[in-house]
Amino acid sequence: MAMDKHHHHQMPLTKSASRQRYNEWVFRDVPSDITIEVDGAIFSLHKFPLVSRSGRIRRLVAEHRDSDISRIELVSLPGGSESFELAAKFCYGVNFEITSSNVAQLCCVSDYLEMSEDHSKNNLGSRAEEYLDSIVCKNLEMCVEVLRQSENLLPLADELKIVTRCIDAVASKACVEQIASSFSRLEYSSSGRLHMSKQANCEGDWWIEDLSVLRIDLYQRVITAMKFRGVRPESIAASLVSYAQKELIQKSISGSKEKLVVETIVSLMPVEKFVVPLSFLFGLLRSAVMLDCNAASRLDLERRIGSQLDIATLDDILIPSFRHAGDTMFDVDTVHRILVNFSQQEGDSDDEMEDVSVFESDSPTATPSQTALFKVSKLVDNYLAEIAPDANLKLNKFIAIAETLPAHARTVHDGLYRAIDVYLKAHLTLSDPDKRRLCKSIDFQKLSQDAGAHAAQNERLPLQSIVQVLYFEQLRLRNALFCSYPDDDIKPMHQSWRINSGALSAAMSPKDNYASLRRENRELKLELARMRMRLNDLEKDHVCMKRDMQKSSSRRFMKSFSKRIGKKFNIFGHSSSRESTNSPSRHSERTDSKITDRT
């Protein structure tokens, strides 16, 4: 009973094919007295060899005692005509090899034909069972082959415990091999400590590829048994990846079967974090969206992806939308749920980090959670810029994506500003209130100098936003001057200049409000132009000063230079011409707190 690795395909025998095959072993010198039909194949045989081994045929022949030649049709015989031919050969005493490719058929057909010890000693049923228990169940590869052959023998193969015995054997064998592999990796370090040598997690798990030949229902049962037995999560994950690649990529299967495969694989994934590759999770999620898999599968994938979103790329989250023609190009709703999962898990991580000493962290100034937030914020801003040109993308969805992360996630708002500007370009019909809602997400104080300069000239922005940009540009220039000459009486912070764009009087008409904002906008632009000119003059003076100091070290030169610098700083003095009725400083105390709300 040697193992046969060749897979036999089951197919009905035609009349001519069946005669050609059984002519080789049927008694030709004795006339046949019984005709057996199985799935259209006709076997002209003899009653005595059959009834001596098969209780079922004995019973059926007894029902046809009045006929000289009986004709019997065996309906729904497991394994079809191929299985019956093997059973008939056994009845005639013809030798053939029991292998992992036919033992499941033999167990089932012997049960169907009642070829048990009750009718004859050493009957086919006991011979097949012995081979299954003593040979197959001790060899993992043979067990997988028997399971594959059992797919077309259900539910009888299950009732006879063929499937269960093979599954238990596979799970136990894989677990034992992993334990043995772990012991072989134990070694002593130079200090005498016992530790595990570094090797690939799934090294030696040759069964991973073998399991990919199974049908999804039996594969699910095998993986479930392996998880219960304690097989490593990394090995389980590697097997799932291998199985999905064969079923979803290499095979052309129907949509309903693809859907079942995706849902089953998701349900089998280990609970441990990071053992399943992120690219694989995104691939499954795309398939789940396209195949409209159940909500539980999609939500589970979104939760898993959200837990490691900081290592995702832009291509990962650009999930196509597979809905009707009027929908967005990309599945924005799914990405939003992933971001919500990430934000919630980040919050949990922050809570857990509160009690951890900073000395236990590699960096006392930035926890992994903060690093992850920063990476995801850049990812989100790039994603927003990518989806912004979509004409079907609603404002609410765009804003929802932009505002999912906490405020401290972005240290610089250049990326967000760029994405919002792209959206404004693609949606020219936005109303002023909608533009204000959109731009409310931007902290203009966190724009870089280049982005601020661009925003100051960007007519697509609402007027209130431009006023804020100009205001912060003014502060930036003033602080630059202060840093250059700290001994002069310049106040670098917000006390000197404040804008009233956030505190327009409720009693004013919309026309007056708009006129006031326009006037303030013009004044700020003019002031910025003057400040830039002053700053340029100061830079020139600084160059001149260095050159003059090299030529002369006289005190008179330093005295004259101090007077010259003092005159140039007059623009920031309290006697400035900006101290007028329209000056923002008049409203500073009652307007500063409302700047953000009004925009």
Coordinates of C-alpha atoms in Angstrom, one line a residue:
M1 CA 0.0 0.0 0.0
A2 CA 2.5 2.6 -1.2
M3 CA 1.5 6.2 -1.5
D4 CA 0.5 7.4 -4.9
K5 CA 0.9 11.2 -5.4
H6 CA -1.0 11.3 -8.7
H7 CA -4.5 12.8 -8.5
H8 CA -7.2 10.6 -10.2
H9 CA -10.0 12.6 -11.8
Q10 CA -13.4 11.0 -11.3
M11 CA -15.5 10.6 -14.5
P12 CA -18.3 8.3 -15.6
L13 CA -17.3 5.4 -17.9
T14 CA -19.0 5.0 -21.3
K15 CA -20.1 1.5 -22.3
S16 CA -17.2 0.9 -24.6
A17 CA -14.6 2.3 -22.0
S18 CA -16.1 0.3 -19.2
R19 CA -16.0 -3.0 -21.2
Q20 CA -12.4 -2.4 -22.3
R21 CA -11.3 -1.9 -18.7
Y22 CA -13.2 -4.6 -16.8
N23 CA -12.5 -7.2 -19.6
E24 CA -9.1 -7.4 -18.2
W25 CA -10.2 -8.7 -14.8
V26 CA -13.7 -10.1 -15.2
F27 CA -14.1 -13.9 -15.7
R28 CA -14.5 -14.2 -19.4
D29 CA -15.0 -18.0 -19.4
V30 CA -18.0 -17.8 -17.2
P31 CA -21.2 -16.0 -18.6
S32 CA -22.2 -13.0 -16.6
D33 CA -25.4 -13.2 -14.7
I34 CA -25.9 -9.7 -13.3
T35 CA -25.7 -6.3 -14.9
I36 CA -24.8 -3.2 -12.7
E37 CA -25.4 0.3 -13.9
V38 CA -23.6 3.2 -12.2
D39 CA -23.9 6.8 -13.6
G40 CA -24.5 5.4 -17.1
A41 CA -21.7 3.0 -17.1
I42 CA -22.7 -0.7 -17.6
F43 CA -20.8 -3.6 -15.8
S44 CA -21.7 -7.2 -16.8
L45 CA -20.6 -9.2 -13.8
H46 CA -21.2 -12.3 -11.7
K47 CA -23.5 -12.5 -8.7
F48 CA -21.4 -14.8 -6.5
P49 CA -18.2 -12.6 -6.1
L50 CA -20.4 -9.6 -5.5
V51 CA -22.9 -11.0 -3.0
S52 CA -20.1 -12.7 -1.0
R53 CA -18.6 -9.2 -0.2
S54 CA -21.5 -6.7 -0.5
G55 CA -24.5 -6.8 1.8
R56 CA -26.3 -4.3 -0.4
I57 CA -25.9 -6.2 -3.6
R58 CA -26.9 -9.4 -1.8
R59 CA -30.1 -7.8 -0.6
L60 CA -30.9 -6.4 -4.1
V61 CA -30.2 -9.7 -5.8
A62 CA -32.6 -11.4 -3.4
E63 CA -35.3 -9.1 -4.7
H64 CA -34.7 -10.5 -8.3
R65 CA -34.7 -14.2 -7.7
D66 CA -37.2 -14.9 -10.4
S67 CA -34.9 -13.4 -13.1
D68 CA -32.2 -15.4 -14.8
I69 CA -30.1 -12.3 -15.3
S70 CA -30.6 -9.4 -12.9
R71 CA -30.1 -5.7 -13.8
I72 CA -29.5 -3.4 -10.9
E73 CA -28.9 0.4 -11.0
L74 CA -26.9 1.8 -8.1
V75 CA -28.1 5.4 -7.6
S76 CA -25.9 8.1 -6.0
L77 CA -23.0 5.8 -5.4
P78 CA -20.2 7.9 -3.8
G79 CA -17.3 8.3 -6.2
G80 CA -19.3 7.1 -9.2
S81 CA -18.3 4.4 -11.6
E82 CA -14.6 4.7 -10.8
S83 CA -15.2 3.9 -7.1
F84 CA -17.5 1.0 -8.1
E85 CA -14.9 -0.5 -10.4
L86 CA -12.4 -0.6 -7.5
A87 CA -15.0 -2.2 -5.2
A88 CA -15.8 -4.8 -7.9
K89 CA -12.1 -5.6 -8.4
F90 CA -11.8 -6.2 -4.7
C91 CA -14.8 -8.6 -4.8
Y92 CA -13.1 -10.5 -7.7
G93 CA -9.8 -10.7 -5.7
V94 CA -7.9 -8.5 -8.2
N95 CA -5.0 -6.8 -6.5
F96 CA -4.8 -2.9 -6.7
E97 CA -3.0 -0.4 -4.6
I98 CA -4.8 1.6 -1.9
T99 CA -3.4 5.2 -1.9
S100 CA -4.2 8.6 -0.5
S101 CA -5.9 9.4 -3.8
N102 CA -8.5 6.6 -3.5
V103 CA -8.8 5.6 0.2
A104 CA -11.6 8.1 0.8
Q105 CA -13.5 6.7 -2.2
L106 CA -13.0 3.2 -0.9
C107 CA -14.2 4.0 2.6
C108 CA -17.3 5.6 1.2
V109 CA -18.1 3.0 -1.4
S110 CA -17.6 0.2 1.0
D111 CA -20.0 1.9 3.4
Y112 CA -22.5 2.3 0.5
L113 CA -22.2 -1.3 -0.6
E114 CA -22.1 -2.6 3.0
M115 CA -18.7 -4.3 2.5
S116 CA -18.1 -4.7 6.2
E117 CA -16.8 -7.5 8.5
D118 CA -20.4 -8.6 9.0
H119 CA -20.4 -10.0 5.5
S120 CA -16.8 -11.1 5.0
K121 CA -13.6 -11.1 6.9
N122 CA -10.9 -8.6 5.8
N123 CA -13.5 -6.8 3.7
L124 CA -12.9 -3.6 1.8
G125 CA -14.2 -1.3 4.6
S126 CA -11.8 -2.6 7.2
R127 CA -8.9 -2.6 4.8
A128 CA -9.5 1.1 3.8
E129 CA -10.0 2.1 7.4
E130 CA -6.8 0.5 8.5
Y131 CA -4.9 2.3 5.7
L132 CA -6.5 5.6 6.7
D133 CA -5.6 5.3 10.4
S134 CA -2.2 3.7 10.2
I135 CA -0.7 5.3 7.1
V136 CA -2.6 8.5 6.1
C137 CA -3.1 10.1 9.5
K138 CA 0.6 9.9 10.2
N139 CA 1.5 11.9 7.2
L140 CA 0.5 15.5 6.8
E141 CA 0.8 15.6 3.0
M142 CA -1.3 12.5 2.6
C143 CA -4.0 13.9 4.9
V144 CA -4.3 17.0 2.7
E145 CA -4.7 14.7 -0.3
V146 CA -7.4 12.7 1.3
L147 CA -9.2 15.9 2.3
R148 CA -9.0 17.1 -1.3
Q149 CA -10.5 13.8 -2.5
S150 CA -13.2 14.0 0.2
E151 CA -14.6 17.3 -1.3
N152 CA -16.8 15.3 -3.7
L153 CA -17.7 12.7 -1.1
L154 CA -19.6 14.9 1.3
P155 CA -21.6 14.5 3.5
L156 CA -20.8 10.7 3.7
A157 CA -17.1 11.4 4.2
D158 CA -18.0 13.5 7.2
E159 CA -20.4 11.0 8.6
L160 CA -17.6 8.3 8.4
K161 CA -15.3 10.7 10.3
I162 CA -12.8 10.7 7.4
V163 CA -12.6 14.5 7.2
T164 CA -12.4 15.0 11.0
R165 CA -9.6 12.4 11.4
C166 CA -7.5 14.0 8.7
I167 CA -8.1 17.6 9.9
D168 CA -7.1 16.6 13.5
A169 CA -4.0 14.9 12.1
V170 CA -3.0 17.9 10.0
A171 CA -3.4 20.3 12.9
S172 CA -1.6 18.1 15.4
K173 CA 1.2 17.4 13.0
A174 CA 1.8 21.0 12.1
C175 CA 1.8 22.0 15.7
V176 CA 4.3 19.3 16.7
E177 CA 6.6 20.2 13.8
Q178 CA 6.6 23.9 14.9
I179 CA 7.4 22.9 18.5
A180 CA 10.3 20.7 17.3
S181 CA 11.4 23.6 15.0
S182 CA 11.4 26.0 18.0
F183 CA 13.5 23.6 20.1
S184 CA 16.0 23.3 17.3
R185 CA 16.4 27.1 17.3
L186 CA 17.3 27.3 20.9
E187 CA 20.9 28.2 21.5
Y188 CA 23.1 29.7 24.3
S189 CA 24.4 33.2 24.0
S190 CA 27.9 34.2 25.0
S191 CA 26.7 35.1 28.5
G192 CA 25.2 31.6 28.9
R193 CA 21.6 32.6 28.5
L194 CA 19.3 30.4 26.5
H195 CA 17.6 32.2 23.6
M196 CA 15.9 31.7 20.3
S197 CA 18.0 32.1 17.2
K198 CA 16.7 34.5 14.6
Q199 CA 15.1 32.6 11.7
A200 CA 12.2 33.2 9.4
N201 CA 9.0 32.8 11.3
C202 CA 7.4 30.4 8.8
E203 CA 10.6 28.5 7.9
G204 CA 9.8 24.8 7.7
D205 CA 6.0 25.3 7.3
W206 CA 5.9 23.5 4.0
W207 CA 2.3 22.7 4.5
I208 CA 1.3 26.3 3.9
E209 CA 1.4 25.8 0.1
D210 CA -0.2 22.3 0.4
L211 CA -3.3 23.6 2.1
S212 CA -4.0 25.9 -0.9
V213 CA -5.4 23.0 -2.9
L214 CA -8.4 22.5 -0.5
R215 CA -11.9 23.8 -1.1
I216 CA -12.7 26.8 1.1
D217 CA -15.1 24.9 3.4
L218 CA -12.5 22.3 4.3
Y219 CA -9.7 24.8 4.4
Q220 CA -11.7 26.8 6.9
R221 CA -12.0 23.8 9.1
V222 CA -8.3 23.0 8.9
I223 CA -7.2 26.5 9.8
T224 CA -9.7 26.6 12.7
A225 CA -8.3 23.4 14.1
M226 CA -4.7 24.7 13.7
K227 CA -5.5 27.9 15.6
F228 CA -7.1 25.8 18.4
R229 CA -4.0 23.6 18.6
G230 CA -1.7 26.6 18.9
V231 CA 0.0 26.9 15.5
R232 CA 1.9 30.2 15.2
P233 CA -0.2 33.2 14.1
E234 CA 2.5 34.1 11.5
S235 CA 2.1 30.7 9.9
I236 CA -1.7 31.0 9.8
A237 CA -1.4 34.4 8.2
A238 CA 1.1 33.1 5.6
S239 CA -1.3 30.3 4.7
L240 CA -4.2 32.8 4.3
V241 CA -2.1 34.9 2.0
S242 CA -1.1 31.9 -0.1
Y243 CA -4.7 30.6 -0.3
A244 CA -6.1 34.0 -1.3
Q245 CA -3.5 34.4 -4.0
K246 CA -4.4 31.1 -5.6
E247 CA -8.2 31.5 -5.2
L248 CA -8.6 35.1 -6.0
I249 CA -5.8 35.8 -8.5
Q250 CA -4.6 32.6 -10.2
K251 CA -8.1 31.0 -10.5
S252 CA -11.0 32.4 -12.5
I253 CA -13.9 31.7 -10.1
S254 CA -17.4 33.0 -9.9
G255 CA -18.3 36.2 -8.0
S256 CA -20.3 34.3 -5.4
K257 CA -17.4 31.9 -4.7
E258 CA -15.0 34.9 -4.5
K259 CA -17.2 36.6 -2.0
L260 CA -17.3 33.4 0.2
V261 CA -13.5 33.1 0.0
V262 CA -12.9 36.7 1.0
E263 CA -15.4 36.6 3.9
T264 CA -14.0 33.2 5.1
I265 CA -10.4 34.5 5.0
V266 CA -11.3 37.6 7.0
S267 CA -13.0 35.5 9.6
L268 CA -9.9 33.3 9.9
M269 CA -7.3 36.0 10.3
P270 CA -5.3 35.9 13.6
V271 CA -6.2 38.5 16.2
E272 CA -2.6 39.4 16.8
K273 CA -1.5 42.8 15.4
F274 CA 0.9 43.1 12.5
V275 CA 1.0 39.4 11.6
V276 CA -1.1 40.0 8.5
P277 CA 0.7 42.2 5.9
L278 CA -1.0 45.6 5.4
S279 CA -0.9 45.3 1.6
F280 CA -2.8 42.1 1.9
L281 CA -5.4 43.7 4.1
F282 CA -5.9 46.5 1.6
G283 CA -6.2 43.9 -1.2
L284 CA -8.9 42.0 0.7
L285 CA -10.7 45.3 1.5
R286 CA -10.8 46.2 -2.2
S287 CA -12.2 42.8 -3.0
A288 CA -14.7 43.1 -0.2
V289 CA -15.9 46.4 -1.5
M290 CA -16.1 45.2 -5.1
L291 CA -17.9 42.0 -4.2
D292 CA -20.2 43.7 -1.7
C293 CA -19.2 41.3 1.1
N294 CA -21.0 41.4 4.4
A295 CA -20.6 44.4 6.7
A296 CA -18.8 42.4 9.4
S297 CA -16.0 41.5 7.1
R298 CA -15.5 45.0 5.8
L299 CA -15.6 46.6 9.3
D300 CA -13.1 44.0 10.6
L301 CA -10.7 44.9 7.7
E302 CA -11.2 48.6 8.3
R303 CA -10.4 48.1 12.0
R304 CA -7.2 46.1 11.3
I305 CA -6.0 48.6 8.7
G306 CA -6.8 51.5 11.1
S307 CA -4.5 50.0 13.7
Q308 CA -1.5 50.3 11.4
L309 CA -2.5 53.1 9.1
D310 CA 0.8 55.0 9.8
I311 CA 2.7 52.6 7.5
A312 CA 0.2 52.8 4.7
T313 CA 0.9 54.6 1.4
L314 CA -1.3 56.9 -0.8
D315 CA -1.8 54.1 -3.3
D316 CA -3.1 51.8 -0.5
I317 CA -6.0 54.1 0.5
L318 CA -7.0 55.1 -3.0
I319 CA -9.8 52.5 -3.0
P320 CA -11.9 52.7 -6.2
S321 CA -15.6 53.1 -5.9
F322 CA -17.7 50.3 -7.4
R323 CA -21.1 51.9 -7.1
H324 CA -23.4 53.7 -9.6
A325 CA -22.1 56.2 -12.1
G326 CA -23.0 59.2 -10.1
D327 CA -20.8 58.3 -7.2
T328 CA -17.3 59.5 -6.4
M329 CA -14.3 58.0 -8.2
F330 CA -12.8 56.7 -4.9
D331 CA -14.5 55.1 -1.9
V332 CA -14.3 58.1 0.5
D333 CA -16.7 56.6 3.1
T334 CA -14.5 53.5 3.6
V335 CA -11.4 55.7 4.1
H336 CA -13.3 57.9 6.5
R337 CA -14.2 54.9 8.7
I338 CA -10.5 53.7 8.6
L339 CA -9.5 57.2 9.8
V340 CA -12.0 57.1 12.6
N341 CA -10.7 53.7 13.7
F342 CA -7.1 55.1 13.6
S343 CA -8.1 58.1 15.6
Q344 CA -9.9 56.1 18.3
Q345 CA -7.0 53.7 18.6
E346 CA -4.6 56.6 18.8
G347 CA -6.7 58.0 21.6
D348 CA -6.5 54.7 23.5
S349 CA -2.7 54.6 23.0
D350 CA -2.4 58.1 24.4
D351 CA -4.3 57.1 27.5
E352 CA -2.1 54.1 28.0
M353 CA 1.1 56.1 27.6
E354 CA 0.2 58.5 30.4
D355 CA 1.5 56.2 33.1
V356 CA 4.6 55.2 31.3
S357 CA 7.9 56.9 32.3
V358 CA 9.6 59.0 29.6
F359 CA 12.8 57.1 30.4
E360 CA 11.2 53.9 29.1
S361 CA 10.7 55.5 25.7
D362 CA 13.4 55.8 23.0
S363 CA 12.4 59.5 22.6
P364 CA 11.1 61.5 25.6
T365 CA 9.7 64.2 23.4
A366 CA 7.7 62.1 20.9
T367 CA 5.8 59.0 21.6
P368 CA 5.0 56.4 18.9
S369 CA 1.5 57.7 18.9
Q370 CA 2.5 61.2 18.1
T371 CA 4.8 60.0 15.3
A372 CA 1.9 57.9 13.9
L373 CA -0.4 60.9 14.0
F374 CA 2.1 63.0 12.1
K375 CA 2.6 60.4 9.4
V376 CA -1.1 59.8 9.0
S377 CA -1.8 63.6 8.8
K378 CA 0.6 63.8 5.8
L379 CA -1.1 60.8 4.2
V380 CA -4.6 62.4 4.7
D381 CA -3.5 65.7 3.2
N382 CA -2.1 63.9 0.1
Y383 CA -5.3 61.8 -0.1
L384 CA -7.5 65.0 0.1
A385 CA -5.5 66.6 -2.8
E386 CA -6.0 63.4 -4.8
I387 CA -9.8 63.2 -4.4
A388 CA -10.4 67.0 -4.4
P389 CA -10.8 67.4 -8.2
D390 CA -13.7 64.9 -8.2
A391 CA -16.8 66.9 -9.3
N392 CA -19.1 64.4 -7.4
L393 CA -17.2 64.8 -4.1
K394 CA -19.6 66.6 -1.7
L395 CA -18.3 69.3 0.6
N396 CA -19.4 67.5 3.8
K397 CA -17.4 64.3 2.9
F398 CA -14.3 66.4 2.1
I399 CA -14.5 68.2 5.4
A400 CA -15.2 65.0 7.3
I401 CA -12.0 63.5 6.0
A402 CA -10.0 66.7 6.7
E403 CA -11.3 67.0 10.3
T404 CA -11.1 63.4 11.4
L405 CA -7.7 63.7 12.9
P406 CA -7.2 65.8 16.1
A407 CA -6.0 69.3 15.8
H408 CA -2.5 68.5 17.1
A409 CA -1.9 65.9 14.4
R410 CA -0.7 68.6 11.9
T411 CA 2.3 70.7 12.8
V412 CA 2.2 72.4 9.4
H413 CA -0.9 73.1 7.4
D414 CA 0.6 73.5 3.9
G415 CA -0.7 70.1 2.8
L416 CA -4.2 70.8 4.0
Y417 CA -4.1 74.3 2.4
R418 CA -3.0 72.8 -0.9
A419 CA -5.8 70.2 -0.9
I420 CA -8.4 72.8 -0.1
D421 CA -7.1 75.0 -2.9
V422 CA -7.5 72.1 -5.3
Y423 CA -11.0 71.6 -4.1
L424 CA -11.8 75.3 -4.6
K425 CA -10.4 75.2 -8.2
A426 CA -12.6 72.1 -9.0
H427 CA -15.8 73.5 -7.4
L428 CA -16.1 77.0 -8.6
T429 CA -19.8 77.3 -7.8
L430 CA -19.2 77.0 -4.0
S431 CA -21.1 79.7 -2.0
D432 CA -19.2 82.0 0.3
P433 CA -20.6 80.3 3.4
D434 CA -19.4 76.9 2.1
K435 CA -16.0 78.4 1.3
R436 CA -15.8 79.7 4.9
R437 CA -16.7 76.2 6.3
L438 CA -14.1 74.6 4.1
C439 CA -11.3 77.0 5.1
K440 CA -12.2 76.8 8.8
S441 CA -10.0 73.7 8.9
I442 CA -6.9 75.6 8.1
D443 CA -4.8 77.2 10.8
F444 CA -3.2 80.0 8.8
Q445 CA -0.7 80.6 11.5
K446 CA 0.8 77.2 10.7
L447 CA 1.4 77.9 7.0
S448 CA 5.0 78.1 5.8
Q449 CA 6.3 81.4 4.4
D450 CA 5.8 80.2 0.8
A451 CA 2.3 78.9 1.5
G452 CA 1.4 82.1 3.3
A453 CA 2.6 84.2 0.4
H454 CA 0.5 82.1 -2.0
A455 CA -2.6 82.3 0.2
A456 CA -2.3 86.1 0.5
Q457 CA -2.7 86.4 -3.2
N458 CA -5.3 83.6 -3.6
E459 CA -8.6 85.1 -4.7
R460 CA -10.3 81.7 -4.4
L461 CA -10.2 82.0 -0.6
P462 CA -13.0 83.7 1.1
L463 CA -12.3 87.3 2.1
Q464 CA -12.1 86.5 5.9
S465 CA -9.4 83.9 5.3
I466 CA -7.3 86.3 3.2
V467 CA -7.5 88.8 6.0
Q468 CA -6.3 86.2 8.5
V469 CA -3.4 85.3 6.1
L470 CA -2.4 88.9 5.7
Y471 CA -2.5 89.4 9.5
F472 CA -0.3 86.5 10.2
E473 CA 2.1 87.5 7.4
Q474 CA 2.3 90.9 9.1
L475 CA 3.2 89.3 12.4
R476 CA 5.7 87.1 10.7
L477 CA 7.5 90.1 9.2
R478 CA 7.3 92.1 12.5
N479 CA 8.8 89.2 14.4
A480 CA 11.5 88.9 11.8
L481 CA 12.4 92.6 12.4
F482 CA 12.3 92.1 16.1
C483 CA 14.6 89.1 16.0
S484 CA 17.1 91.1 13.9
Y485 CA 17.1 94.1 16.3
P486 CA 15.9 92.9 19.8
D487 CA 17.2 96.0 21.6
D488 CA 14.6 98.3 19.9
D489 CA 11.2 98.9 21.3
I490 CA 9.2 96.5 19.1
K491 CA 6.5 94.3 20.4
P492 CA 6.7 91.0 18.4
M493 CA 3.5 89.4 19.6
H494 CA -0.2 90.2 19.0
Q495 CA -0.6 93.2 21.3
S496 CA 0.1 95.9 18.8
W497 CA -1.9 94.7 15.8
R498 CA -5.2 92.9 15.9
I499 CA -7.8 92.4 13.2
N500 CA -11.5 93.0 13.5
S501 CA -12.5 90.5 10.8
G502 CA -13.8 88.1 13.5
A503 CA -15.8 90.7 15.4
L504 CA -17.9 92.5 12.8
S505 CA -20.9 94.1 14.4
A506 CA -24.1 92.1 14.2
A507 CA -25.9 95.4 13.7
M508 CA -24.1 96.1 10.4
S509 CA -25.7 95.1 7.1
P510 CA -24.0 92.4 5.0
K511 CA -23.0 95.1 2.5
D512 CA -21.3 97.1 5.3
N513 CA -19.6 94.0 6.7
Y514 CA -18.2 93.2 3.3
A515 CA -17.0 96.7 2.7
S516 CA -15.3 96.7 6.1
L517 CA -13.5 93.5 5.3
R518 CA -12.4 94.8 1.9
R519 CA -11.1 98.0 3.5
E520 CA -9.2 96.0 6.1
N521 CA -7.8 93.7 3.4
R522 CA -6.5 96.7 1.4
E523 CA -4.9 98.2 4.5
L524 CA -3.2 95.0 5.5
K525 CA -1.8 94.4 2.1
L526 CA -0.5 98.0 2.0
E527 CA 1.0 97.6 5.4
L528 CA 2.7 94.4 4.4
A529 CA 4.2 96.0 1.4
R530 CA 5.6 98.8 3.5
M531 CA 7.0 96.4 6.0
R532 CA 8.7 94.4 3.3
M533 CA 10.3 97.6 2.0
R534 CA 11.4 98.5 5.5
L535 CA 12.9 95.0 6.0
N536 CA 14.7 95.3 2.7
D537 CA 16.1 98.6 3.8
L538 CA 17.2 97.2 7.1
E539 CA 19.0 94.3 5.3
K540 CA 20.8 96.9 3.1
D541 CA 21.8 98.9 6.1
H542 CA 23.0 95.8 7.8
V543 CA 25.3 95.1 4.9
C544 CA 26.5 98.7 4.8
M545 CA 27.1 98.6 8.6
K546 CA 29.4 95.6 8.2
R547 CA 31.3 97.3 5.4
D548 CA 31.6 100.6 7.3
M549 CA 32.7 98.8 10.5
Q550 CA 35.5 97.2 8.6
K551 CA 36.7 100.6 7.5
S552 CA 36.2 102.5 10.7
S553 CA 35.6 101.7 14.3
S554 CA 34.8 105.2 15.3
R555 CA 32.0 105.9 17.8
R556 CA 30.6 108.6 15.7
F557 CA 29.7 106.1 13.0
M558 CA 27.8 103.9 15.5
K559 CA 25.9 106.9 16.8
S560 CA 24.8 108.0 13.4
F561 CA 23.7 104.4 12.5
S562 CA 21.6 104.1 15.7
K563 CA 19.8 107.3 14.7
R564 CA 19.1 106.0 11.2
I565 CA 17.7 102.7 12.5
G566 CA 15.5 104.5 15.0
K567 CA 13.8 106.5 12.2
K568 CA 13.1 103.3 10.3
F569 CA 11.3 101.8 13.3
N570 CA 8.9 104.7 13.6
I571 CA 6.3 102.7 11.6
F572 CA 5.6 100.5 14.7
G573 CA 5.5 103.4 17.2
H574 CA 2.3 104.4 18.9
S575 CA 2.3 107.7 16.9
S576 CA 1.9 105.7 13.6
S577 CA -0.5 107.0 11.1
R578 CA -2.3 103.6 11.5
E579 CA -3.7 104.9 14.8
S580 CA -6.9 106.0 13.1
T581 CA -10.6 105.2 13.5
N582 CA -10.3 102.2 11.2
S583 CA -7.3 100.8 13.0
P584 CA -7.7 97.2 14.1
S585 CA -6.0 98.0 17.4
R586 CA -9.1 100.0 18.4
H587 CA -11.1 96.8 18.5
S588 CA -8.4 94.5 19.8
E589 CA -9.8 93.7 23.2
R590 CA -13.2 92.7 21.9
T591 CA -12.3 91.1 18.6
D592 CA -9.3 88.8 19.2
S593 CA -11.2 86.0 20.7
K594 CA -13.6 85.8 17.7
I595 CA -11.1 85.6 14.9
T596 CA -11.4 81.9 14.5
D597 CA -15.2 81.7 15.0
R598 CA -15.9 84.2 12.2
T599 CA -13.9 82.3 9.7

